[in-house]
Structures are given as C-alpha cells and as structure tokens.
Coordinates of N, CA and C in Angstrom, one line a residue:
M1 N -46.9 24.3 104.1 CA -47.1 23.9 102.7 C -46.1 22.7 102.5
F2 N -46.7 21.7 101.8 CA -45.9 20.5 101.5 C -46.1 20.1 100.1
A3 N -45.0 19.6 99.5 CA -45.1 19.3 98.0 C -44.7 17.8 97.9
A4 N -45.4 17.1 97.0 CA -45.0 15.7 96.7 C -44.5 15.8 95.2
L5 N -43.3 15.3 94.9 CA -42.8 15.2 93.6 C -42.8 13.7 93.2
V6 N -43.5 13.4 92.1 CA -43.6 12.0 91.6 C -42.9 12.0 90.3
T7 N -42.0 11.1 90.1 CA -41.3 10.8 88.8 C -41.7 9.4 88.4
V8 N -42.3 9.3 87.2 CA -42.8 8.0 86.7 C -42.1 7.7 85.4
E9 N -41.4 6.6 85.3 CA -40.8 6.2 84.0 C -41.7 5.1 83.4
L10 N -42.0 5.3 82.1 CA -43.0 4.5 81.5 C -42.4 3.8 80.2
H11 N -42.9 2.6 79.9 CA -42.6 1.9 78.7 C -44.0 1.8 78.0
I12 N -44.0 2.2 76.7 CA -45.3 2.2 75.9 C -45.1 1.3 74.7
P13 N -45.3 0.0 75.0 CA -45.0 -1.0 73.9 C -45.8 -0.9 72.6
M14 N -47.0 -0.4 72.7 CA -47.7 -0.3 71.4 C -47.4 0.9 70.5
A15 N -46.6 1.8 71.1 CA -46.2 3.0 70.3 C -45.3 2.7 69.2
G16 N -45.7 2.9 68.0 CA -44.8 2.6 66.8 C -44.3 3.9 66.2
S17 N -44.6 5.0 66.8 CA -44.2 6.3 66.3 C -44.3 7.3 67.5
L18 N -43.6 8.5 67.3 CA -43.7 9.6 68.3 C -45.2 10.1 68.4
K19 N -45.9 10.0 67.2 CA -47.3 10.5 67.2 C -48.1 9.6 68.1
A20 N -47.9 8.2 68.0 CA -48.7 7.3 68.8 C -48.3 7.4 70.3
K21 N -47.0 7.7 70.6 CA -46.6 7.9 72.0 C -47.3 9.1 72.5
R22 N -47.2 10.2 71.8 CA -47.8 11.5 72.2 C -49.3 11.3 72.6
G23 N -50.0 10.5 71.8 CA -51.5 10.3 72.1 C -51.7 9.6 73.4
V24 N -50.8 8.6 73.7 CA -50.9 7.9 75.0 C -50.5 8.9 76.2
V25 N -49.4 9.5 76.0 CA -48.9 10.4 77.1 C -49.8 11.6 77.3
K26 N -50.3 12.2 76.2 CA -51.3 13.3 76.4 C -52.5 12.9 77.1
S27 N -53.0 11.7 76.8 CA -54.2 11.2 77.5 C -54.0 11.0 79.0
L28 N -52.9 10.4 79.3 CA -52.5 10.2 80.7 C -52.3 11.5 81.5
V29 N -51.6 12.4 80.8 CA -51.4 13.7 81.5 C -52.7 14.5 81.7
A30 N -53.6 14.5 80.7 CA -54.9 15.1 80.9 C -55.7 14.5 82.0
R31 N -55.7 13.2 82.1 CA -56.4 12.5 83.2 C -55.9 12.9 84.5
L32 N -54.6 12.9 84.7 CA -54.0 13.3 86.0 C -54.3 14.7 86.3
R33 N -54.2 15.6 85.4 CA -54.5 17.0 85.6 C -56.0 17.2 86.0
Q34 N -56.8 16.6 85.3 CA -58.3 16.8 85.5 C -58.7 16.1 86.8
D35 N -58.4 14.9 87.0 CA -58.9 14.1 88.1 C -58.2 14.5 89.4
L36 N -56.9 14.8 89.4 CA -56.2 15.0 90.7 C -55.7 16.5 90.9
N37 N -56.0 17.3 89.9 CA -55.6 18.7 90.0 C -54.1 18.9 90.3
C38 N -53.3 18.2 89.6 CA -51.8 18.3 89.8 C -51.1 18.8 88.6
S39 N -49.9 19.2 88.8 CA -49.1 19.7 87.6 C -48.3 18.5 87.0
V40 N -48.4 18.3 85.7 CA -47.8 17.2 85.1 C -47.1 17.6 83.8
S41 N -45.9 17.0 83.6 CA -45.2 17.3 82.4 C -44.4 16.1 82.0
E42 N -44.2 15.9 80.6 CA -43.3 14.9 80.2 C -41.9 15.5 80.3
V43 N -41.0 14.9 81.1 CA -39.7 15.4 81.4 C -38.5 14.6 80.9
G44 N -38.8 13.5 80.2 CA -37.7 12.7 79.7 C -38.1 11.8 78.6
Y45 N -37.0 11.4 77.8 CA -37.2 10.5 76.7 C -38.2 11.1 75.6
Q46 N -38.2 12.4 75.4 CA -39.1 13.0 74.4 C -38.9 12.5 73.0
D47 N -37.7 12.0 72.7 CA -37.3 11.6 71.3 C -37.4 10.1 71.1
L48 N -37.8 9.3 72.1 CA -37.9 7.9 72.0 C -39.4 7.5 71.9
W49 N -39.6 6.6 71.0 CA -41.0 6.2 70.7 C -41.7 5.5 71.9
Q50 N -41.0 4.6 72.5 CA -41.7 3.7 73.5 C -41.3 4.0 75.0
R51 N -40.7 5.2 75.2 CA -40.3 5.5 76.6 C -40.8 6.9 76.9
A52 N -41.1 7.1 78.2 CA -41.5 8.5 78.6 C -41.2 8.6 80.1
V53 N -40.9 9.8 80.5 CA -40.8 10.1 82.0 C -41.7 11.2 82.3
L54 N -42.6 11.0 83.2 CA -43.5 12.1 83.6 C -43.1 12.6 85.0
G55 N -43.1 13.9 85.1 CA -42.9 14.6 86.4 C -44.2 15.2 86.9
V56 N -44.6 14.8 88.1 CA -45.9 15.3 88.7 C -45.6 16.0 90.0
A57 N -46.2 17.2 90.1 CA -46.0 18.0 91.4 C -47.4 18.2 92.0
V58 N -47.4 18.0 93.3 CA -48.7 18.2 94.1 C -48.3 19.1 95.3
V59 N -49.1 20.1 95.6 CA -48.9 20.9 96.7 C -50.1 20.8 97.6
S60 N -49.9 20.7 98.9 CA -51.0 20.5 99.9 C -50.6 21.2 101.2
G61 N -51.6 21.5 102.0 CA -51.4 22.1 103.3 C -50.8 21.2 104.3
T62 N -51.0 19.9 104.1 CA -50.5 18.8 105.0 C -49.7 17.8 104.3
A63 N -48.7 17.2 105.1 CA -47.9 16.1 104.5 C -48.8 15.0 104.1
S64 N -49.8 14.6 104.9 CA -50.6 13.5 104.6 C -51.4 13.7 103.3
G65 N -51.9 15.0 103.1 CA -52.6 15.3 101.9 C -51.8 15.2 100.7
A66 N -50.5 15.6 100.8 CA -49.6 15.5 99.6 C -49.3 14.0 99.3
R67 N -49.1 13.2 100.4 CA -48.8 11.8 100.2 C -50.0 11.1 99.6
K68 N -51.2 11.4 100.0 CA -52.4 10.8 99.5 C -52.6 11.0 98.0
V69 N -52.4 12.3 97.6 CA -52.5 12.6 96.1 C -51.4 11.9 95.3
A70 N -50.2 11.8 95.9 CA -49.1 11.1 95.2 C -49.4 9.6 95.0
Q71 N -50.1 9.0 96.0 CA -50.5 7.6 95.9 C -51.6 7.5 94.8
Q72 N -52.5 8.5 94.8 CA -53.5 8.4 93.7 C -52.9 8.6 92.3
V73 N -51.9 9.4 92.2 CA -51.2 9.5 90.9 C -50.6 8.1 90.5
E74 N -50.0 7.4 91.5 CA -49.5 6.1 91.2 C -50.6 5.2 90.7
Q75 N -51.7 5.2 91.4 CA -52.8 4.3 91.1 C -53.4 4.6 89.7
V76 N -53.5 5.8 89.3 CA -54.0 6.2 88.0 C -53.0 5.7 86.9
V77 N -51.7 5.9 87.1 CA -50.7 5.4 86.1 C -50.7 3.9 86.0
Y78 N -50.8 3.2 87.1 CA -50.8 1.7 87.1 C -52.0 1.2 86.4
R79 N -53.1 1.9 86.5 CA -54.4 1.4 85.9 C -54.4 1.7 84.4
E80 N -53.5 2.5 83.8 CA -53.5 2.7 82.4 C -53.0 1.5 81.6
P81 N -53.9 0.9 80.8 CA -53.5 -0.4 80.2 C -52.5 -0.3 79.0
R82 N -52.3 0.9 78.5 CA -51.4 1.1 77.4 C -50.0 1.3 77.8
V83 N -49.7 1.4 79.1 CA -48.3 1.7 79.5 C -47.9 0.6 80.5
E84 N -46.6 0.4 80.6 CA -46.0 -0.4 81.6 C -45.1 0.5 82.5
V85 N -45.3 0.5 83.8 CA -44.6 1.3 84.7 C -43.2 0.7 84.9
V86 N -42.1 1.4 84.6 CA -40.8 0.9 84.8 C -40.3 1.3 86.2
S87 N -40.6 2.5 86.6 CA -40.2 2.9 88.0 C -41.1 4.1 88.4
V88 N -41.2 4.2 89.7 CA -41.9 5.4 90.3 C -41.1 5.8 91.5
H89 N -40.8 7.1 91.6 CA -40.1 7.7 92.7 C -40.9 8.8 93.3
V90 N -41.2 8.8 94.6 CA -41.9 9.8 95.2 C -41.1 10.5 96.3
E91 N -41.1 11.8 96.2 CA -40.3 12.6 97.2 C -41.2 13.6 97.8
L92 N -41.2 13.7 99.1 CA -42.0 14.7 99.9 C -41.1 15.8 100.3
V93 N -41.4 17.0 99.9 CA -40.6 18.2 100.2 C -41.4 19.0 101.3
T94 N -40.6 19.3 102.4 CA -41.2 20.0 103.5 C -40.6 21.4 103.6
P95 N -41.4 22.3 104.1 CA -40.8 23.7 104.2 C -39.7 23.7 105.3
E96 N -38.8 24.7 105.0 CA -37.7 24.9 106.0 C -38.3 25.7 107.1
A97 N -37.8 25.4 108.3 CA -38.3 26.1 109.5 C -37.7 27.4 109.7

C-alpha cells in the first residue's frame, strides 16, 4: 500500500467574504473527491477570506498509481480559474518493511 499526501496552498483573489471563499473551496473539494476518488479537506487558513490550504490523501496499491493520482490532483487545481496556486507539496508514503 502506498499513499500520496498533497498539500496545496491557494490564493482566492475574488473572495470578498468567507462565504465566497467557501463556495470556491467546496466546489474544488467536491470536484477532486468525485473525479479522483481521493480524500480532501481544508486544513489551513479557515478564517482568512482569500487563502486556503487543502490536504489531499490518495491510497494506491502501487507507488506509480499514487503518484499518478497526485499529479492529476495538481492538474485539477491548476485548471481552476478562480484560484491561484501558491504552493504544492507532494509526499509519497511507503509501507515499512
């Protein structure tokens, strides 16, 4: 079993309130969950209007499978026109022998 952990820091310039930010973040989270079958949560900057950090976890039977889905997560986030990606960090977790 292999897991890919993706941390994505976002800037949401059009968000003028927490409600507007929530709409953008919820839409992106739903798309990632539905299209890529991964676990997603907003894990940082919950009280800031224009910032968000998403944590994404993917589990696969192979390292290449986990990496592939992590790359797809990045692609989906970069294609979202309402957000600017500040940073992306991908970590591959392997089982202990």
